[in-house]
Amino acid sequence: MSELSKKTRKNSLDKEKMIELLKRMLLYRRFEEKAGESYAIGKIGGFCHLHIGQEAVAAGCIAPLRKEDYVIGTYREHTQALAKGVAPEAVMAELYGKAPGTSGGLGGSMHIFGSDVGFMGGHGIVGGQLALALGIAWGIHYRGGDQVCVCFLGDAAVNQGAFHESLNMAAIWNLPVIYAVENNAYGMGTKFSRVSETEMSQKSASHGVPARIIDGQDVVSTYTDFTEIVEEVRQGAGPQFVDVQCYRFKGHSMSDPVSGTYRSKKEVEDKTENADPITTLADQMFDSALLTPEELKEMDMEAREIIRRAEAFAESAPEPDTKSLYDNVYSEINPNGRLFFDGRVI
Amino acid sequence: MAEITYRDALNQALVEEMERDESVFLLGEEVAEYDGAYKVSKGLLERFGDKRVVDTPISELGFTGLGVGAAMVGLRPVVEFMTFNFSFLAIDQLINSAAKMGSMSGGQVTAPMVLRGPSGAALQLGSQHSQACEAWYLHAPGLKVVTPGTPADAKGLLKTAIRDNDPVVFMESELLYNLKGEVPDGEEFLIPLGVADLKREGGDVSIITHGQMIHVALRAADQLAKKGLEADVLDLRSLRPLDVESILESVAKTNRAVCLEEGWSYGGVGAQVTSILMEEAFDDLDAPVLRVTQADVPMPYNKRLEAWAKPNVARLVEACEKVCYV
Ligand SMILES: Cc1ncc(C[n+]2csc(CCOP(=O)(O)OP(=O)(O)O)c2C)c(N)n1
Ligand SMILES: [Mg+2]
């Protein structure tokens, strides 16, 4: 994308769409802040990876999709699930490990699913979802549909074999999959440049998969660029690789400090002050008189209220039954033979 | 009823199930243009085209993940491993994706698929190409594991595995592909998972085994008979689900059991069966349960040492005599 084409499209985005993107990002930010709070007081357990700072990626890459399109992601997927249309109550209840959670409380933060809206899960093995995305895209191709599959991955995942196997096969079969790297520059505490000799945008070249760079802190350009990419893929352009450059404002997970030995406090402060995707959009809209501070405040109150209700729902939701543990290990219990050997009686 | 090879029985199962259900497709290395490394998929490309019979690059992790992903959106892939030795490159997708999908998604997403190919030793292929792999996959709830030992079982079980709604690890054997046997006709010839087959009936000792080893067990039973000992030879056929009832029934009759398997002993199939017998048939037992397995070494190339390392008729006969105190 040239700077110029980015600007023209930026201006062409209408007010309504900008407001929608702003509302989405506010919702995602407030959701993750609440998750962080609940984690701190022990309501949420395990690993919990927040998306704070990267909201423009969820909003900008997923808003251009249709319901029938697929999204698959990593363990940093709460807001992507919301973006694809999973209810905040169900996601929060899953984080709380409760029965009405998306996986009945058995999945947790890293495994949010919403198959009815095409959200094919959060996956916890770095690179694992890349191979699954290939199969989802194969399914579209097999049935001759015009959906697309967006596969999110972190920058660190491009060093996995699964990345290269997936891109190669997607390329030889021209599958409708968009590899969207949430390039937040770090895999845990490892800066990308320390573990890769080449730039991110070169990673797909040997597979013949076209690469693009998107400013993932700017939701308007992310949305406009992604809309274009999605349409191309829908029309048969085959797999695409997108380096969505973004920044994580919080630690890798809840147990990780925001800054530390691997990145300076100053670096994080600079980014939070100058590259917050929500402030960036709000400022753009203030400048063009498309938004007033009062309206922003109102939208924020609305987002907070939705999250408050989601949290209240999760808090009061029942715990899953012990019996439910065994319900979905197999989807078919064969009439003959034994499948479980633990000898436990419930 | 026709006499056909184990290979052709598998081929028939694939053809029939692909004819019956459009969502079934086969993918793997050399399955299409080359007709399969062991010719199991002979003629399928011509019949079904390259969308349903798919040659993949040598990327086990990637194409197994493709299978799981396709199953997640409603297809029924049959993934062929050239041999199960190479499935270890894909074990992440088997254990972390396929086996856990139903549970971690709260039943929203499942992975109905078959992962098939030969497992176990052939002849003098050395350590990386000679190993029984069932124990690796039996360990994980969420997977089903099936090991046909005859042409009829190969066909009937593969058809059932393809129709099953969970990921089924289906282990064939290089040494069996040319084996001939009677196979019932008819598209609805299905053998349910979780039903063992009593291959030979005797009253003195139960030989509990599966897969290729049933033929070792039957030869041992012949020798034992000459020595006056009659053995039950129980072919488990499917290891998960496991036909515990038939195991207990046989041991209730014989009061003695020897588990025979091709793989290593630590954490193997026999270890599980022995544990079940301790827990559920303790009062029936007149002797400790013994196991006959591969030696605890990587499979050697040297012909004599390879034969020594494998479980064989002589070792099985000796173990049976020992539990019968003769
Ligand atoms: C195969 C594998 N190895 C290691 C880990 C532990 N781990 C979890 S996240 C992570 C860093 C991944 O970074 P990146 O892909 O950049 O994604 P980000 O967390 O920045 O979103 C690591 C090493 C894992 N989950 N899976
Ligand atoms: Mg990263």
CSV table of N, CA, C and O in Angstrom, one decimal, chain A residues 70 72 102-104 106-107 111 113-116 119-120 122-123 125 127-129 131-136 138-144 161-162 165-166 168-169 172-173 175 325 328-334 336-341, chain B residues 22-25 51-52 54-57 59-63 65-66 68-70 72-75 92-93 96-97 101-110 141-144 164-166 192-195 240-242 244 272 276 280:
chain,number,residue,atom,x,y,z
A,70,TYR,N,-14.5,-17.2,8.0
A,70,TYR,CA,-13.9,-17.8,9.2
A,70,TYR,C,-12.8,-17.0,9.7
A,70,TYR,O,-12.0,-16.4,9.0
A,72,ILE,N,-9.6,-17.7,12.6
A,72,ILE,CA,-9.0,-18.6,13.6
A,72,ILE,C,-7.8,-17.8,14.2
A,72,ILE,O,-7.1,-17.1,13.5
A,102,THR,N,-18.3,-20.0,26.5
A,102,THR,CA,-18.3,-20.6,25.1
A,102,THR,C,-17.9,-22.0,25.1
A,102,THR,O,-18.4,-22.7,24.2
A,103,SER,N,-17.1,-22.5,25.9
A,103,SER,CA,-16.7,-23.9,25.9
A,103,SER,C,-17.2,-24.6,27.3
A,103,SER,O,-16.6,-25.6,27.7
A,104,GLY,N,-18.2,-24.0,27.8
A,104,GLY,CA,-18.7,-24.6,29.1
A,104,GLY,C,-17.7,-24.5,30.2
A,104,GLY,O,-17.8,-25.3,31.2
A,106,LEU,N,-14.6,-25.2,30.0
A,106,LEU,CA,-13.5,-26.2,29.9
A,106,LEU,C,-12.4,-25.7,29.0
A,106,LEU,O,-11.3,-26.3,28.9
A,107,GLY,N,-12.6,-24.6,28.3
A,107,GLY,CA,-11.6,-24.1,27.4
A,107,GLY,C,-10.7,-23.1,28.0
A,107,GLY,O,-9.5,-23.2,28.0
A,111,HIS,N,-8.8,-20.7,24.7
A,111,HIS,CA,-9.6,-21.5,23.7
A,111,HIS,C,-11.1,-21.0,23.7
A,111,HIS,O,-12.0,-21.7,24.1
A,113,PHE,N,-14.3,-20.3,21.4
A,113,PHE,CA,-14.8,-20.7,20.1
A,113,PHE,C,-16.2,-20.1,19.9
A,113,PHE,O,-16.9,-19.9,20.9
A,114,GLY,N,-16.5,-19.9,18.7
A,114,GLY,CA,-17.9,-19.4,18.3
A,114,GLY,C,-18.2,-19.9,16.9
A,114,GLY,O,-18.2,-19.2,15.9
A,115,SER,N,-18.4,-21.2,16.8
A,115,SER,CA,-18.5,-21.8,15.5
A,115,SER,C,-19.7,-21.3,14.7
A,115,SER,O,-19.7,-21.2,13.5
A,116,ASP,N,-20.7,-20.9,15.4
A,116,ASP,CA,-22.0,-20.4,14.7
A,116,ASP,C,-21.7,-19.1,14.0
A,116,ASP,O,-22.4,-18.7,13.1
A,119,PHE,N,-16.1,-18.3,14.2
A,119,PHE,CA,-14.9,-18.1,15.0
A,119,PHE,C,-14.3,-19.5,15.4
A,119,PHE,O,-14.9,-20.1,16.3
A,120,MET,N,-13.3,-19.9,14.8
A,120,MET,CA,-12.9,-21.3,14.9
A,120,MET,C,-11.8,-21.6,16.0
A,120,MET,O,-11.1,-22.5,15.9
A,122,GLY,N,-9.5,-20.2,19.5
A,122,GLY,CA,-8.2,-19.7,20.0
A,122,GLY,C,-7.4,-21.0,20.2
A,122,GLY,O,-7.9,-22.0,20.8
A,123,HIS,N,-6.1,-21.0,19.8
A,123,HIS,CA,-5.3,-22.1,19.8
A,123,HIS,C,-4.0,-21.8,20.5
A,123,HIS,O,-3.4,-20.8,20.3
A,125,ILE,N,-1.0,-23.6,20.9
A,125,ILE,CA,0.3,-24.0,20.5
A,125,ILE,C,0.8,-23.0,19.4
A,125,ILE,O,0.1,-22.9,18.3
A,127,GLY,N,1.7,-21.6,16.3
A,127,GLY,CA,1.8,-22.1,14.9
A,127,GLY,C,0.8,-23.2,14.6
A,127,GLY,O,0.5,-23.4,13.5
A,128,GLY,N,0.2,-23.7,15.7
A,128,GLY,CA,-0.8,-24.8,15.4
A,128,GLY,C,-2.0,-24.4,14.6
A,128,GLY,O,-2.4,-25.1,13.7
A,129,GLN,N,-2.5,-23.2,14.8
A,129,GLN,CA,-3.7,-22.7,14.0
A,129,GLN,C,-3.4,-22.5,12.6
A,129,GLN,O,-4.3,-22.4,11.7
A,131,ALA,N,-1.9,-24.5,10.5
A,131,ALA,CA,-2.2,-25.8,9.8
A,131,ALA,C,-3.7,-25.9,9.7
A,131,ALA,O,-4.3,-26.4,8.7
A,132,LEU,N,-4.4,-25.6,10.8
A,132,LEU,CA,-5.9,-25.7,10.8
A,132,LEU,C,-6.5,-24.7,9.8
A,132,LEU,O,-7.5,-25.1,9.2
A,133,ALA,N,-6.0,-23.5,9.7
A,133,ALA,CA,-6.5,-22.5,8.8
A,133,ALA,C,-6.4,-23.1,7.4
A,133,ALA,O,-7.3,-22.9,6.6
A,134,LEU,N,-5.4,-23.8,7.1
A,134,LEU,CA,-5.2,-24.4,5.8
A,134,LEU,C,-6.4,-25.3,5.5
A,134,LEU,O,-6.9,-25.3,4.4
A,135,GLY,N,-6.8,-26.1,6.5
A,135,GLY,CA,-7.9,-27.1,6.3
A,135,GLY,C,-9.2,-26.4,6.2
A,135,GLY,O,-10.1,-26.8,5.5
A,136,ILE,N,-9.4,-25.3,7.0
A,136,ILE,CA,-10.6,-24.5,6.9
A,136,ILE,C,-10.8,-23.9,5.5
A,136,ILE,O,-11.8,-24.0,4.8
A,138,TRP,N,-9.3,-25.1,2.9
A,138,TRP,CA,-9.5,-26.3,2.0
A,138,TRP,C,-11.0,-26.6,1.9
A,138,TRP,O,-11.6,-26.9,0.8
A,139,GLY,N,-11.6,-26.6,3.1
A,139,GLY,CA,-13.1,-26.8,3.1
A,139,GLY,C,-13.9,-25.9,2.2
A,139,GLY,O,-14.8,-26.3,1.5
A,140,ILE,N,-13.5,-24.6,2.2
A,140,ILE,CA,-14.2,-23.6,1.4
A,140,ILE,C,-14.0,-24.0,-0.1
A,140,ILE,O,-14.9,-24.0,-0.9
A,141,HIS,N,-12.7,-24.2,-0.4
A,141,HIS,CA,-12.3,-24.6,-1.8
A,141,HIS,C,-13.0,-25.9,-2.2
A,141,HIS,O,-13.6,-25.9,-3.4
A,142,TYR,N,-13.1,-26.8,-1.4
A,142,TYR,CA,-13.7,-28.1,-1.7
A,142,TYR,C,-15.2,-28.0,-2.0
A,142,TYR,O,-15.7,-28.6,-3.0
A,143,ARG,N,-15.9,-27.1,-1.3
A,143,ARG,CA,-17.3,-26.9,-1.6
A,143,ARG,C,-17.6,-25.8,-2.6
A,143,ARG,O,-18.7,-25.5,-2.9
A,144,GLY,N,-16.5,-25.1,-3.0
A,144,GLY,CA,-16.7,-24.1,-4.0
A,144,GLY,C,-17.4,-22.8,-3.5
A,144,GLY,O,-18.0,-22.1,-4.2
A,161,GLY,N,7.7,-24.4,11.7
A,161,GLY,CA,7.6,-25.1,10.5
A,161,GLY,C,6.2,-25.1,9.9
A,161,GLY,O,6.0,-25.0,8.7
A,162,ALA,N,5.2,-25.1,10.9
A,162,ALA,CA,3.8,-25.1,10.4
A,162,ALA,C,3.5,-23.8,9.6
A,162,ALA,O,2.7,-23.9,8.6
A,165,GLU,N,4.8,-24.7,6.0
A,165,GLU,CA,4.0,-25.8,5.4
A,165,GLU,C,2.7,-25.3,5.0
A,165,GLU,O,2.2,-25.6,3.9
A,166,SER,N,2.1,-24.5,5.9
A,166,SER,CA,0.8,-23.9,5.6
A,166,SER,C,0.8,-23.0,4.4
A,166,SER,O,0.0,-23.1,3.4
A,168,ASN,N,2.9,-22.8,2.0
A,168,ASN,CA,3.3,-23.5,0.7
A,168,ASN,C,2.0,-24.2,0.2
A,168,ASN,O,1.7,-24.1,-1.0
A,169,MET,N,1.3,-24.9,1.0
A,169,MET,CA,0.2,-25.7,0.5
A,169,MET,C,-1.0,-24.7,0.1
A,169,MET,O,-1.6,-24.9,-0.9
A,172,ILE,N,0.1,-23.6,-3.4
A,172,ILE,CA,0.0,-24.5,-4.5
A,172,ILE,C,-1.5,-24.8,-4.9
A,172,ILE,O,-1.8,-25.1,-6.0
A,173,TRP,N,-2.4,-24.7,-3.9
A,173,TRP,CA,-3.8,-25.0,-4.1
A,173,TRP,C,-4.6,-23.7,-4.2
A,173,TRP,O,-5.9,-23.7,-4.3
A,175,LEU,N,-5.6,-21.4,-2.1
A,175,LEU,CA,-6.7,-21.4,-1.1
A,175,LEU,C,-7.0,-20.0,-0.6
A,175,LEU,O,-6.1,-19.1,-0.4
A,325,LEU,N,-17.4,-32.7,32.1
A,325,LEU,CA,-16.0,-33.0,31.8
A,325,LEU,C,-15.9,-34.1,30.7
A,325,LEU,O,-15.0,-34.0,29.8
A,328,ASN,N,-17.8,-33.9,25.9
A,328,ASN,CA,-17.3,-33.7,24.5
A,328,ASN,C,-15.9,-34.2,24.2
A,328,ASN,O,-15.3,-33.8,23.2
A,329,VAL,N,-15.4,-35.1,25.1
A,329,VAL,CA,-14.1,-35.6,24.8
A,329,VAL,C,-14.2,-36.5,23.5
A,329,VAL,O,-13.4,-36.4,22.6
A,330,TYR,N,-15.3,-37.2,23.4
A,330,TYR,CA,-15.7,-37.9,22.1
A,330,TYR,C,-17.1,-37.4,21.7
A,330,TYR,O,-17.9,-37.1,22.6
A,331,SER,N,-17.3,-37.2,20.4
A,331,SER,CA,-18.6,-36.8,20.0
A,331,SER,C,-19.5,-38.0,19.8
A,331,SER,O,-20.7,-37.8,19.6
A,332,GLU,N,-18.9,-39.1,19.7
A,332,GLU,CA,-19.7,-40.4,19.5
A,332,GLU,C,-19.1,-41.4,20.5
A,332,GLU,O,-18.0,-41.8,20.4
A,333,ILE,N,-20.0,-41.8,21.4
A,333,ILE,CA,-19.7,-42.9,22.3
A,333,ILE,C,-20.1,-44.2,21.6
A,333,ILE,O,-21.3,-44.4,21.5
A,334,ASN,N,-19.2,-45.0,21.2
A,334,ASN,CA,-19.5,-46.2,20.5
A,334,ASN,C,-20.3,-47.1,21.4
A,334,ASN,O,-20.0,-47.2,22.6
A,336,ASN,N,-20.2,-50.2,21.8
A,336,ASN,CA,-19.3,-51.3,22.3
A,336,ASN,C,-18.0,-50.8,22.8
A,336,ASN,O,-17.5,-49.8,22.3
A,337,GLY,N,-17.5,-51.5,23.8
A,337,GLY,CA,-16.1,-51.2,24.2
A,337,GLY,C,-16.0,-50.0,25.2
A,337,GLY,O,-17.0,-49.3,25.4
A,338,ARG,N,-14.8,-49.8,25.7
A,338,ARG,CA,-14.6,-48.8,26.8
A,338,ARG,C,-13.7,-47.7,26.2
A,338,ARG,O,-12.8,-48.0,25.5
A,339,LEU,N,-14.1,-46.4,26.5
A,339,LEU,CA,-13.3,-45.3,26.0
A,339,LEU,C,-12.6,-44.6,27.1
A,339,LEU,O,-11.6,-44.0,26.9
A,340,PHE,N,-13.1,-44.7,28.3
A,340,PHE,CA,-12.5,-44.1,29.5
A,340,PHE,C,-11.9,-45.1,30.4
A,340,PHE,O,-12.6,-46.1,30.7
A,341,PHE,N,-10.7,-44.9,30.9
A,341,PHE,CA,-10.1,-45.9,31.7
A,341,PHE,C,-9.7,-45.5,33.1
A,341,PHE,O,-9.0,-46.1,33.8
B,22,GLU,N,-19.9,-37.6,-0.2
B,22,GLU,CA,-19.0,-36.6,-0.9
B,22,GLU,C,-18.1,-35.9,0.0
B,22,GLU,O,-17.1,-35.3,-0.5
B,23,SER,N,-18.3,-35.9,1.3
B,23,SER,CA,-17.4,-35.1,2.1
B,23,SER,C,-16.1,-35.9,2.5
B,23,SER,O,-15.2,-35.4,3.1
B,24,VAL,N,-16.1,-37.2,2.0
B,24,VAL,CA,-14.9,-38.0,2.3
B,24,VAL,C,-13.8,-37.7,1.2
B,24,VAL,O,-14.1,-37.7,0.0
B,25,PHE,N,-12.6,-37.4,1.6
B,25,PHE,CA,-11.5,-37.2,0.7
B,25,PHE,C,-10.2,-37.8,1.3
B,25,PHE,O,-10.1,-37.9,2.5
B,51,LYS,N,-9.4,-33.4,-6.6
B,51,LYS,CA,-9.9,-32.6,-5.4
B,51,LYS,C,-10.1,-33.6,-4.3
B,51,LYS,O,-10.1,-33.2,-3.1
B,52,ARG,N,-10.4,-34.9,-4.6
B,52,ARG,CA,-10.7,-35.8,-3.6
B,52,ARG,C,-9.6,-36.8,-3.3
B,52,ARG,O,-9.7,-37.6,-2.3
B,54,VAL,N,-5.7,-36.4,-3.0
B,54,VAL,CA,-4.8,-35.2,-3.1
B,54,VAL,C,-3.3,-35.6,-2.7
B,54,VAL,O,-3.1,-36.0,-1.6
B,55,ASP,N,-2.4,-35.4,-3.6
B,55,ASP,CA,-1.0,-35.5,-3.3
B,55,ASP,C,-0.5,-34.3,-2.6
B,55,ASP,O,-0.7,-33.2,-3.0
B,56,THR,N,0.1,-34.5,-1.5
B,56,THR,CA,0.6,-33.4,-0.7
B,56,THR,C,2.1,-33.3,-0.7
B,56,THR,O,2.8,-34.3,-1.1
B,57,PRO,N,2.7,-32.2,-0.4
B,57,PRO,CA,4.1,-32.1,-0.2
B,57,PRO,C,4.5,-32.9,1.0
B,57,PRO,O,3.6,-33.4,1.8
B,59,SER,N,5.0,-32.8,4.1
B,59,SER,CA,4.7,-31.8,5.2
B,59,SER,C,3.7,-32.4,6.2
B,59,SER,O,2.6,-32.0,6.2
B,60,GLU,N,4.1,-33.4,6.9
B,60,GLU,CA,3.2,-34.1,7.8
B,60,GLU,C,2.4,-33.2,8.7
B,60,GLU,O,1.2,-33.4,8.9
B,61,LEU,N,3.1,-32.3,9.4
B,61,LEU,CA,2.4,-31.4,10.3
B,61,LEU,C,1.4,-30.6,9.6
B,61,LEU,O,0.2,-30.5,10.0
B,62,GLY,N,1.8,-30.1,8.4
B,62,GLY,CA,0.9,-29.2,7.7
B,62,GLY,C,-0.3,-29.9,7.1
B,62,GLY,O,-1.5,-29.5,7.3
B,63,PHE,N,-0.1,-31.1,6.5
B,63,PHE,CA,-1.3,-31.8,5.9
B,63,PHE,C,-2.2,-32.4,6.9
B,63,PHE,O,-3.4,-32.6,6.7
B,65,GLY,N,-2.7,-31.1,9.9
B,65,GLY,CA,-3.5,-29.9,10.3
B,65,GLY,C,-4.6,-29.6,9.3
B,65,GLY,O,-5.7,-29.2,9.7
B,66,LEU,N,-4.2,-29.7,8.0
B,66,LEU,CA,-5.2,-29.5,7.0
B,66,LEU,C,-6.4,-30.4,7.2
B,66,LEU,O,-7.6,-30.0,7.2
B,68,VAL,N,-7.4,-31.8,10.0
B,68,VAL,CA,-8.2,-31.4,11.2
B,68,VAL,C,-9.0,-30.2,10.9
B,68,VAL,O,-10.2,-30.1,11.2
B,69,GLY,N,-8.4,-29.2,10.2
B,69,GLY,CA,-9.2,-28.0,9.9
B,69,GLY,C,-10.3,-28.3,9.0
B,69,GLY,O,-11.4,-27.7,9.2
B,70,ALA,N,-10.1,-29.2,8.0
B,70,ALA,CA,-11.2,-29.5,7.1
B,70,ALA,C,-12.3,-30.2,7.9
B,70,ALA,O,-13.5,-30.0,7.6
B,72,MET,N,-13.0,-29.8,11.0
B,72,MET,CA,-13.7,-28.7,11.8
B,72,MET,C,-14.8,-28.0,11.0
B,72,MET,O,-15.7,-27.5,11.7
B,73,VAL,N,-14.7,-28.0,9.7
B,73,VAL,CA,-15.8,-27.3,9.0
B,73,VAL,C,-16.6,-28.4,8.2
B,73,VAL,O,-17.3,-28.0,7.2
B,74,GLY,N,-16.6,-29.6,8.7
B,74,GLY,CA,-17.6,-30.6,8.2
B,74,GLY,C,-17.2,-31.6,7.2
B,74,GLY,O,-18.0,-32.4,6.8
B,75,LEU,N,-15.9,-31.6,6.7
B,75,LEU,CA,-15.5,-32.6,5.8
B,75,LEU,C,-15.1,-33.8,6.6
B,75,LEU,O,-14.9,-33.8,7.8
B,92,ASP,N,1.7,-33.1,17.1
B,92,ASP,CA,1.1,-31.9,17.7
B,92,ASP,C,-0.3,-31.8,17.2
B,92,ASP,O,-1.2,-31.5,18.0
B,93,GLN,N,-0.6,-31.9,15.9
B,93,GLN,CA,-1.9,-31.8,15.4
B,93,GLN,C,-2.8,-32.9,15.8
B,93,GLN,O,-4.0,-32.7,16.0
B,96,ASN,N,-2.7,-32.2,20.2
B,96,ASN,CA,-3.2,-30.9,20.6
B,96,ASN,C,-4.3,-30.3,19.8
B,96,ASN,O,-5.0,-29.4,20.4
B,97,SER,N,-4.5,-30.8,18.6
B,97,SER,CA,-5.7,-30.3,17.9
B,97,SER,C,-6.8,-31.3,17.8
B,97,SER,O,-7.9,-31.1,18.4
B,101,MET,N,-10.2,-31.1,20.3
B,101,MET,CA,-11.1,-30.1,19.7
B,101,MET,C,-12.4,-30.1,20.3
B,101,MET,O,-13.0,-29.0,20.7
B,102,GLY,N,-13.0,-31.3,20.5
B,102,GLY,CA,-14.4,-31.3,21.0
B,102,GLY,C,-14.4,-30.8,22.4
B,102,GLY,O,-15.3,-30.0,22.8
B,103,SER,N,-13.5,-31.2,23.3
B,103,SER,CA,-13.5,-30.8,24.6
B,103,SER,C,-13.2,-29.3,24.8
B,103,SER,O,-13.9,-28.6,25.5
B,104,MET,N,-12.2,-28.8,24.1
B,104,MET,CA,-11.8,-27.4,24.4
B,104,MET,C,-12.8,-26.4,23.7
B,104,MET,O,-12.8,-25.3,24.1
B,105,SER,N,-13.6,-26.9,22.8
B,105,SER,CA,-14.6,-26.0,22.2
B,105,SER,C,-16.0,-26.2,22.8
B,105,SER,O,-17.0,-25.7,22.3
B,106,GLY,N,-16.1,-27.0,23.9
B,106,GLY,CA,-17.3,-27.3,24.5
B,106,GLY,C,-18.3,-28.0,23.5
B,106,GLY,O,-19.5,-27.8,23.6
B,107,GLY,N,-17.7,-28.8,22.6
B,107,GLY,CA,-18.5,-29.6,21.7
B,107,GLY,C,-19.0,-28.8,20.5
B,107,GLY,O,-19.7,-29.3,19.6
B,108,GLN,N,-18.5,-27.5,20.4
B,108,GLN,CA,-18.9,-26.7,19.2
B,108,GLN,C,-18.3,-27.2,17.9
B,108,GLN,O,-18.9,-27.1,16.8
B,109,VAL,N,-17.1,-27.7,18.1
B,109,VAL,CA,-16.3,-28.1,16.9
B,109,VAL,C,-15.7,-29.5,17.1
B,109,VAL,O,-15.2,-29.8,18.2
B,110,THR,N,-15.8,-30.4,16.1
B,110,THR,CA,-15.3,-31.7,16.3
B,110,THR,C,-14.4,-32.0,15.1
B,110,THR,O,-14.3,-31.3,14.2
B,141,PRO,N,-7.0,-39.3,25.5
B,141,PRO,CA,-8.5,-39.3,25.4
B,141,PRO,C,-8.8,-38.3,24.2
B,141,PRO,O,-8.2,-37.3,24.1
B,142,GLY,N,-9.8,-38.7,23.5
B,142,GLY,CA,-10.2,-37.9,22.3
B,142,GLY,C,-9.9,-38.6,21.0
B,142,GLY,O,-10.6,-38.4,20.0
B,143,LEU,N,-8.9,-39.5,21.0
B,143,LEU,CA,-8.6,-40.3,19.9
B,143,LEU,C,-9.2,-41.7,20.0
B,143,LEU,O,-9.3,-42.2,21.1
B,144,LYS,N,-9.5,-42.3,18.9
B,144,LYS,CA,-9.8,-43.7,18.9
B,144,LYS,C,-8.7,-44.4,18.1
B,144,LYS,O,-8.1,-43.8,17.2
B,164,ASP,N,-17.3,-42.8,11.6
B,164,ASP,CA,-17.2,-42.4,13.1
B,164,ASP,C,-17.1,-40.9,13.2
B,164,ASP,O,-16.4,-40.3,12.3
B,165,ASN,N,-17.6,-40.3,14.2
B,165,ASN,CA,-17.6,-38.9,14.3
B,165,ASN,C,-16.4,-38.3,15.1
B,165,ASN,O,-16.4,-37.1,15.4
B,166,ASP,N,-15.4,-39.2,15.4
B,166,ASP,CA,-14.3,-38.7,16.1
B,166,ASP,C,-13.0,-39.0,15.3
B,166,ASP,O,-13.1,-39.8,14.4
B,192,PRO,N,-18.2,-53.0,14.0
B,192,PRO,CA,-18.3,-51.9,15.0
B,192,PRO,C,-16.9,-51.8,15.7
B,192,PRO,O,-16.2,-52.8,15.9
B,193,LEU,N,-16.6,-50.6,16.1
B,193,LEU,CA,-15.4,-50.4,16.9
B,193,LEU,C,-15.7,-50.9,18.3
B,193,LEU,O,-16.9,-50.9,18.8
B,194,GLY,N,-14.7,-51.4,19.0
B,194,GLY,CA,-14.9,-51.8,20.4
B,194,GLY,C,-15.4,-53.2,20.5
B,194,GLY,O,-15.9,-53.6,21.6
B,195,VAL,N,-15.3,-54.0,19.5
B,195,VAL,CA,-15.7,-55.4,19.6
B,195,VAL,C,-14.5,-56.3,19.2
B,195,VAL,O,-14.1,-56.3,18.1
B,240,ARG,N,-9.0,-48.5,21.4
B,240,ARG,CA,-9.9,-47.5,22.1
B,240,ARG,C,-10.9,-47.1,21.1
B,240,ARG,O,-10.6,-46.5,20.1
B,241,PRO,N,-12.2,-47.5,21.3
B,241,PRO,CA,-12.7,-48.2,22.5
B,241,PRO,C,-12.2,-49.6,22.5
B,241,PRO,O,-11.9,-50.3,21.5
B,242,LEU,N,-12.1,-50.1,23.8
B,242,LEU,CA,-11.5,-51.4,24.1
B,242,LEU,C,-12.6,-52.4,24.6
B,242,LEU,O,-13.3,-52.0,25.5
B,244,VAL,N,-13.4,-54.5,26.8
B,244,VAL,CA,-13.0,-55.0,28.1
B,244,VAL,C,-13.8,-56.3,28.5
B,244,VAL,O,-13.3,-57.2,29.0
B,272,GLN,N,-1.8,-51.8,29.9
B,272,GLN,CA,-3.1,-51.3,30.2
B,272,GLN,C,-4.0,-52.5,30.5
B,272,GLN,O,-4.8,-52.6,31.4
B,276,ILE,N,-6.1,-53.6,33.9
B,276,ILE,CA,-7.5,-53.9,33.9
B,276,ILE,C,-7.8,-55.2,34.6
B,276,ILE,O,-8.7,-55.4,35.4
B,280,GLU,N,-10.0,-55.7,37.7
B,280,GLU,CA,-11.4,-56.2,37.5
B,280,GLU,C,-11.5,-57.7,37.4
B,280,GLU,O,-12.6,-58.2,37.3
